[in-house]
Short mmCIF file of C-alpha atoms in Angstrom, two decimals:
data_model
loop_
_atom_site.label_atom_id
_atom_site.label_comp_id
_atom_site.label_asym_id
_atom_site.label_seq_id
_atom_site.Cartn_x
_atom_site.Cartn_y
_atom_site.Cartn_z
CA UNK X 1 -0.07 -0.11 0.54
CA UNK X 2 1.65 3.39 -1.04
CA UNK X 3 0.77 6.78 0.59
CA UNK X 4 1.27 9.87 -1.48
CA UNK X 5 2.11 12.83 0.55
CA UNK X 6 2.19 16.03 -1.46
CA UNK X 7 3.79 18.86 0.66
CA UNK X 8 4.33 22.59 0.71
CA UNK X 9 5.47 24.69 3.97
CA UNK X 10 3.76 21.96 5.89
CA UNK X 11 7.14 21.45 8.19
CA UNK X 12 5.68 21.88 11.16
CA UNK X 13 3.06 19.11 10.91
CA UNK X 14 5.23 16.68 8.57
CA UNK X 15 6.36 14.57 11.43
CA UNK X 16 3.34 13.39 13.59
CA UNK X 17 1.82 12.29 10.36
CA UNK X 18 5.47 10.30 8.53
CA UNK X 19 5.45 8.96 12.32
CA UNK X 20 1.63 7.05 12.19
CA UNK X 21 2.68 6.34 8.65
CA UNK X 22 5.75 4.06 9.88
CA UNK X 23 3.73 2.72 12.82
CA UNK X 24 0.57 1.47 10.61
CA UNK X 25 -0.35 -1.80 12.42
CA UNK X 26 -0.31 -3.26 8.20
CA UNK X 27 3.09 -4.37 7.79
CA UNK X 28 3.18 -3.52 3.93
CA UNK X 29 3.13 0.49 3.18
CA UNK X 30 5.88 2.69 1.57
CA UNK X 31 5.61 6.82 1.89
CA UNK X 32 6.62 9.21 -0.94
CA UNK X 33 6.99 12.32 -0.08
CA UNK X 34 7.05 15.30 -2.78
CA UNK X 35 8.01 18.80 -1.84
CA UNK X 36 6.33 21.28 -3.97
CA UNK X 37 9.26 23.53 -3.51
CA UNK X 38 8.76 24.25 0.45
CA UNK X 39 11.11 27.42 1.72
CA UNK X 40 9.85 26.02 5.68
CA UNK X 41 11.74 23.88 7.62
CA UNK X 42 10.34 20.98 5.35
CA UNK X 43 13.37 20.16 4.47
CA UNK X 44 15.48 19.53 7.48
CA UNK X 45 12.46 17.57 8.69
CA UNK X 46 12.70 15.13 5.79
CA UNK X 47 15.99 14.76 6.07
CA UNK X 48 15.46 13.11 9.91
CA UNK X 49 13.58 10.09 7.61
CA UNK X 50 16.12 9.62 5.03
CA UNK X 51 15.99 5.63 4.33
CA UNK X 52 12.78 4.98 5.56
CA UNK X 53 10.71 7.54 3.31
CA UNK X 54 11.41 7.88 -0.19
CA UNK X 55 11.80 12.04 -0.37
CA UNK X 56 11.83 14.10 -3.52
CA UNK X 57 12.33 17.97 -3.87
CA UNK X 58 11.03 19.45 -7.01
CA UNK X 59 10.07 23.41 -7.96
CA UNK X 60 6.57 24.46 -7.01
CA UNK X 61 4.80 23.36 -9.62
CA UNK X 62 1.56 22.62 -7.43
CA UNK X 63 -0.32 19.46 -6.07
CA UNK X 64 -1.70 17.76 -9.01
CA UNK X 65 2.29 17.73 -10.95
CA UNK X 66 2.92 16.38 -7.02
CA UNK X 67 0.56 14.12 -6.66
CA UNK X 68 1.39 12.58 -9.94
CA UNK X 69 5.48 12.41 -9.40
CA UNK X 70 4.58 10.74 -6.21
CA UNK X 71 2.79 7.95 -7.79
CA UNK X 72 5.33 7.60 -10.59
CA UNK X 73 7.40 6.25 -7.61
CA UNK X 74 5.10 3.94 -6.05
CA UNK X 75 3.98 0.84 -6.51
CA UNK X 76 1.69 -0.24 -3.75
CA UNK X 77 -1.82 -1.79 -5.12
CA UNK X 78 -3.82 0.62 -3.19
CA UNK X 79 -2.87 4.01 -3.14
CA UNK X 80 -3.86 7.58 -0.80
CA UNK X 81 -3.02 10.63 -1.76
CA UNK X 82 -2.80 12.29 1.31
CA UNK X 83 -2.18 16.34 2.19
CA UNK X 84 0.69 16.50 4.36
CA UNK X 85 -1.45 18.82 7.33
CA UNK X 86 -3.58 15.96 8.28
CA UNK X 87 -3.53 13.20 10.99
CA UNK X 88 -3.65 9.38 9.68
CA UNK X 89 -5.13 6.85 12.50
CA UNK X 90 -2.50 4.19 13.08
CA UNK X 91 -5.18 0.97 12.09
CA UNK X 92 -5.78 2.97 8.55
CA UNK X 93 -4.06 0.89 6.54
CA UNK X 94 -5.19 -2.89 7.62
CA UNK X 95 -8.65 -1.15 7.41
CA UNK X 96 -8.46 0.21 4.03
CA UNK X 97 -6.65 -3.20 2.61
CA UNK X 98 -9.62 -4.68 3.88
CA UNK X 99 -11.88 -2.68 2.24
CA UNK X 100 -10.36 -3.47 -1.37
CA UNK X 101 -11.43 -6.73 -0.61
CA UNK X 102 -14.34 -6.75 -3.47
CA UNK X 103 -12.10 -7.02 -6.73
CA UNK X 104 -14.28 -4.61 -8.11
CA UNK X 105 -14.44 -1.60 -5.92
CA UNK X 106 -12.72 1.74 -7.33
CA UNK X 107 -12.37 3.83 -4.09
CA UNK X 108 -13.33 3.80 -0.68
CA UNK X 109 -14.14 6.82 0.70
CA UNK X 110 -14.41 7.97 4.64
CA UNK X 111 -15.65 11.14 6.77
CA UNK X 112 -12.65 12.71 8.19
CA UNK X 113 -12.78 13.77 11.99
CA UNK X 114 -12.15 17.57 12.39
CA UNK X 115 -8.68 18.62 14.50
CA UNK X 116 -7.28 22.06 14.99
CA UNK X 117 -3.92 23.48 14.16
CA UNK X 118 -2.31 21.09 17.73
CA UNK X 119 -4.19 18.37 16.91
CA UNK X 120 -6.83 18.67 19.73
CA UNK X 121 -10.55 16.79 17.82
CA UNK X 122 -13.42 19.41 17.25
CA UNK X 123 -16.25 17.13 17.65
CA UNK X 124 -16.97 18.07 13.74
CA UNK X 125 -16.39 15.96 10.24
CA UNK X 126 -16.10 16.44 7.07
CA UNK X 127 -18.55 15.68 5.11
CA UNK X 128 -20.68 16.38 7.78
CA UNK X 129 -22.77 14.07 9.15
CA UNK X 130 -25.76 15.68 7.18
CA UNK X 131 -24.58 14.64 3.78
CA UNK X 132 -24.80 11.33 3.65
CA UNK X 133 -21.86 8.91 2.04
CA UNK X 134 -23.12 6.75 -0.51
CA UNK X 135 -21.65 3.15 -1.58
CA UNK X 136 -22.03 1.00 -4.42
CA UNK X 137 -22.62 2.18 -8.16
CA UNK X 138 -22.64 5.88 -8.21
CA UNK X 139 -22.21 5.80 -12.19
CA UNK X 140 -25.82 6.90 -12.53
CA UNK X 141 -25.50 10.08 -9.90
CA UNK X 142 -22.29 11.13 -11.42
CA UNK X 143 -23.26 11.22 -14.84
CA UNK X 144 -26.80 12.86 -14.71
CA UNK X 145 -25.66 15.29 -11.95
CA UNK X 146 -21.38 15.58 -11.91
CA UNK X 147 -21.76 15.82 -8.07
CA UNK X 148 -22.00 14.01 -5.37
CA UNK X 149 -20.77 13.78 -1.76
CA UNK X 150 -17.20 12.93 -1.40
CA UNK X 151 -13.86 13.76 1.53
CA UNK X 152 -10.94 15.47 0.90
CA UNK X 153 -8.00 13.84 -0.52
CA UNK X 154 -6.60 11.77 2.94
CA UNK X 155 -10.47 10.34 2.76
CA UNK X 156 -9.68 8.68 -0.78
CA UNK X 157 -7.89 5.75 -1.24
CA UNK X 158 -8.32 3.55 -4.50
CA UNK X 159 -7.49 0.53 -6.81
CA UNK X 160 -4.01 1.07 -8.54
CA UNK X 161 -5.11 -0.41 -11.48
CA UNK X 162 -7.76 2.82 -11.80
CA UNK X 163 -5.71 5.80 -10.49
CA UNK X 164 -3.59 4.29 -13.47
CA UNK X 165 -6.24 4.45 -15.87
CA UNK X 166 -6.41 8.38 -15.40
CA UNK X 167 -2.88 9.48 -15.12
CA UNK X 168 -1.90 12.11 -14.97
CA UNK X 169 -4.31 14.35 -13.31
CA UNK X 170 -4.35 17.57 -15.44
CA UNK X 171 -3.52 20.46 -14.14
CA UNK X 172 -5.78 23.21 -12.97
CA UNK X 173 -7.95 20.29 -11.43
CA UNK X 174 -8.03 19.15 -7.85
CA UNK X 175 -6.37 15.28 -6.98
CA UNK X 176 -9.26 14.35 -4.92
CA UNK X 177 -12.52 15.71 -6.93
CA UNK X 178 -10.80 14.18 -10.66
CA UNK X 179 -10.23 10.79 -8.86
CA UNK X 180 -13.70 10.86 -6.83
CA UNK X 181 -15.84 11.69 -9.90
CA UNK X 182 -13.72 9.21 -12.12
CA UNK X 183 -13.96 6.56 -9.59
CA UNK X 184 -17.91 6.76 -9.53
CA UNK X 185 -17.31 5.99 -13.29
CA UNK X 186 -15.02 3.39 -13.17
CA UNK X 187 -16.98 0.70 -10.37
CA UNK X 188 -18.29 0.77 -7.51
CA UNK X 189 -17.29 2.73 -4.04
CA UNK X 190 -16.31 1.90 -0.39
CA UNK X 191 -17.48 3.50 2.51
CA UNK X 192 -15.40 3.55 5.97
CA UNK X 193 -17.16 4.32 8.87
CA UNK X 194 -15.42 5.19 11.47
CA UNK X 195 -12.65 7.66 10.01
CA UNK X 196 -9.72 6.50 9.08
CA UNK X 197 -7.59 10.04 9.25
CA UNK X 198 -8.25 13.70 10.69
CA UNK X 199 -8.83 16.60 8.39
CA UNK X 200 -6.50 19.46 10.43
CA UNK X 201 -8.20 22.79 10.48
CA UNK X 202 -5.94 25.83 10.86
CA UNK X 203 -6.33 28.80 8.45
CA UNK X 204 -4.63 27.84 5.86
CA UNK X 205 -6.10 25.38 4.35
CA UNK X 206 -5.60 25.41 0.78
CA UNK X 207 -9.69 26.27 0.13
CA UNK X 208 -9.45 28.85 3.14
CA UNK X 209 -6.34 30.78 1.63
CA UNK X 210 -6.31 29.75 -2.52
CA UNK X 211 -4.40 31.33 -4.92
CA UNK X 212 -6.43 33.86 -6.24
CA UNK X 213 -9.49 35.66 -4.95
CA UNK X 214 -12.41 37.36 -6.35
CA UNK X 215 -13.70 36.98 -10.04
CA UNK X 216 -10.50 35.45 -10.84
CA UNK X 217 -11.26 32.85 -8.18
CA UNK X 218 -14.49 31.94 -9.66
CA UNK X 219 -12.84 31.57 -13.38
CA UNK X 220 -10.60 29.42 -11.79
CA UNK X 221 -13.26 27.01 -10.19
CA UNK X 222 -15.12 27.33 -14.03
CA UNK X 223 -12.15 26.32 -15.51
CA UNK X 224 -11.20 23.49 -13.02
CA UNK X 225 -15.27 22.47 -13.40
CA UNK X 226 -14.86 22.49 -16.93
CA UNK X 227 -11.45 20.45 -17.02
CA UNK X 228 -13.48 17.82 -15.07
CA UNK X 229 -15.89 17.62 -17.86
CA UNK X 230 -13.68 16.75 -20.26
CA UNK X 231 -12.05 14.47 -17.65
CA UNK X 232 -15.26 12.55 -17.29
CA UNK X 233 -16.06 12.06 -21.18
CA UNK X 234 -13.05 10.92 -22.21
CA UNK X 235 -12.78 8.66 -19.30
CA UNK X 236 -16.79 7.35 -19.72
CA UNK X 237 -16.13 6.75 -23.36
CA UNK X 238 -13.17 4.85 -23.11
CA UNK X 239 -15.35 2.26 -20.99
CA UNK X 240 -18.35 2.66 -23.07
CA UNK X 241 -20.44 3.82 -20.29
CA UNK X 242 -22.68 6.30 -22.33
CA UNK X 243 -25.93 6.29 -24.65
CA UNK X 244 -25.80 7.70 -28.37
CA UNK X 245 -25.09 10.89 -28.05
CA UNK X 246 -24.38 11.68 -24.03
CA UNK X 247 -20.95 11.81 -24.26
CA UNK X 248 -21.77 15.15 -25.88
CA UNK X 249 -23.30 16.64 -22.81
CA UNK X 250 -21.52 19.25 -20.85
CA UNK X 251 -23.85 17.64 -17.86
CA UNK X 252 -23.98 21.39 -16.52
CA UNK X 253 -28.50 21.78 -17.08
CA UNK X 254 -27.78 19.49 -14.12
CA UNK X 255 -24.47 20.35 -11.98
CA UNK X 256 -25.62 23.31 -9.17
CA UNK X 257 -22.22 23.26 -8.73
CA UNK X 258 -21.14 24.56 -11.86
CA UNK X 259 -24.61 26.70 -11.55
CA UNK X 260 -23.69 28.52 -8.52
CA UNK X 261 -19.90 29.46 -9.79
CA UNK X 262 -22.13 30.95 -12.88
CA UNK X 263 -24.55 32.70 -10.64
CA UNK X 264 -22.28 34.29 -8.80
CA UNK X 265 -19.97 35.35 -11.53
CA UNK X 266 -22.68 36.67 -13.28
CA UNK X 267 -23.69 38.70 -10.65
CA UNK X 268 -20.90 40.29 -9.82
CA UNK X 269 -19.52 41.55 -13.01
CA UNK X 270 -23.09 42.30 -14.16
CA UNK X 271 -22.94 40.03 -16.75
CA UNK X 272 -26.50 38.70 -18.40
CA UNK X 273 -27.26 35.06 -17.48
CA UNK X 274 -28.46 34.99 -13.87
CA UNK X 275 -31.95 33.81 -14.71
CA UNK X 276 -30.74 31.00 -16.44
CA UNK X 277 -27.78 29.66 -14.10
CA UNK X 278 -29.86 30.37 -10.87
CA UNK X 279 -32.78 28.49 -12.41
CA UNK X 280 -30.86 25.89 -13.24
CA UNK X 281 -29.52 25.84 -9.84
CA UNK X 282 -32.55 25.32 -8.20
CA UNK X 283 -33.75 22.36 -10.52
CA UNK X 284 -30.22 20.39 -10.04
CA UNK X 285 -31.10 21.05 -6.07
CA UNK X 286 -34.71 19.83 -5.86
CA UNK X 287 -33.52 17.12 -8.29
CA UNK X 288 -30.82 15.62 -6.27
CA UNK X 289 -31.40 12.19 -4.51
CA UNK X 290 -28.70 12.84 -1.56
CA UNK X 291 -29.96 16.05 -0.02
CA UNK X 292 -32.22 15.90 2.62
CA UNK X 293 -35.73 18.13 2.42
CA UNK X 294 -33.74 20.98 4.57
CA UNK X 295 -30.44 20.89 2.52
CA UNK X 296 -32.31 21.63 -0.68
CA UNK X 297 -34.17 24.59 1.42
CA UNK X 298 -31.21 25.73 2.01
CA UNK X 299 -29.57 25.37 -1.32
CA UNK X 300 -32.76 26.71 -3.26
CA UNK X 301 -32.86 29.73 -0.99
CA UNK X 302 -29.41 30.70 -1.90
CA UNK X 303 -30.14 30.34 -5.27
CA UNK X 304 -33.41 32.48 -5.23
CA UNK X 305 -31.58 35.44 -3.40
CA UNK X 306 -28.26 35.33 -5.44
CA UNK X 307 -30.72 35.41 -8.43
CA UNK X 308 -33.27 38.01 -7.71
CA UNK X 309 -31.82 40.24 -4.52
CA UNK X 310 -30.74 43.26 -5.45
CA UNK X 311 -27.01 43.57 -6.30
CA UNK X 312 -25.81 44.85 -3.17
CA UNK X 313 -27.42 41.75 -1.14
CA UNK X 314 -27.05 39.40 -3.66
CA UNK X 315 -23.00 40.11 -3.23
CA UNK X 316 -23.47 39.06 0.53
CA UNK X 317 -25.18 35.71 -0.27
CA UNK X 318 -22.22 35.46 -2.69
CA UNK X 319 -20.11 35.47 -0.17
CA UNK X 320 -21.75 33.26 2.23
CA UNK X 321 -20.88 30.18 0.68
CA UNK X 322 -17.90 31.93 -1.50
CA UNK X 323 -15.76 33.87 1.21
CA UNK X 324 -12.97 33.09 -1.84
CA UNK X 325 -14.73 35.52 -4.25
CA UNK X 326 -14.40 38.50 -1.84
#
């Protein structure tokens, strides 16, 4: 089993993660760390693990490039792309290996317990308990809605044969979203509960401290979504999963995530299209089988408010969901 770790300036969190990975109860574990141009003490920390962990340094090129390189160096039949600031439980590898006993399973996912910057449990989980994690065949859900509930990178593990079939991860494409959607197209998914790892919330997480802000952030997220559509069409087409004409779809009408990004951009830039994207978002939410009634109502209210409210108030609703767009 391979734990592929991408690291950028998280030296303070590396040691507890690497110590836990080296102490796994499952004996056949390899650890690969790709340092993505860190300027903190990461290099000094990693030097202490020479001979026990495979380490490679690169100029800062982003998480996707680091994950691609880590996978090239790995050999395990099961692969986890573990964030370097997160925590792993000592029985994680053992439980994940057991979850892959069904040879058809492409991905195993698990909720993540949330801890603070010092590793203290907060009592929360990601995704929250109100978001159901579904196992089994999710192909139709992904192809029809281009969305389902899944955890961050650390909460996902993949069969190597699947990863090989979709590598490399394209630039501008987050690894967790890329692998989760494609793995659901590729085969059934298994869910583990309780968690095998923890998500560390420290205020510098990528979703809280993005590379760009404002409308450029929205543009970047829209581009990522479009890249994901392309990957889904290509991979799904290679498996022959589409009905006649389905491969030409962009899935936008049923993708509430894209609709929320598009309607937000229309309101912030005063460009036309808000009514179309707002209505598309409402339709996508109402028809999404994973949302409970309260969740549907909350999302519908957001789409309605973002679409119809005067622009100053609409900006507030947008920033309540996308603080990165400020």
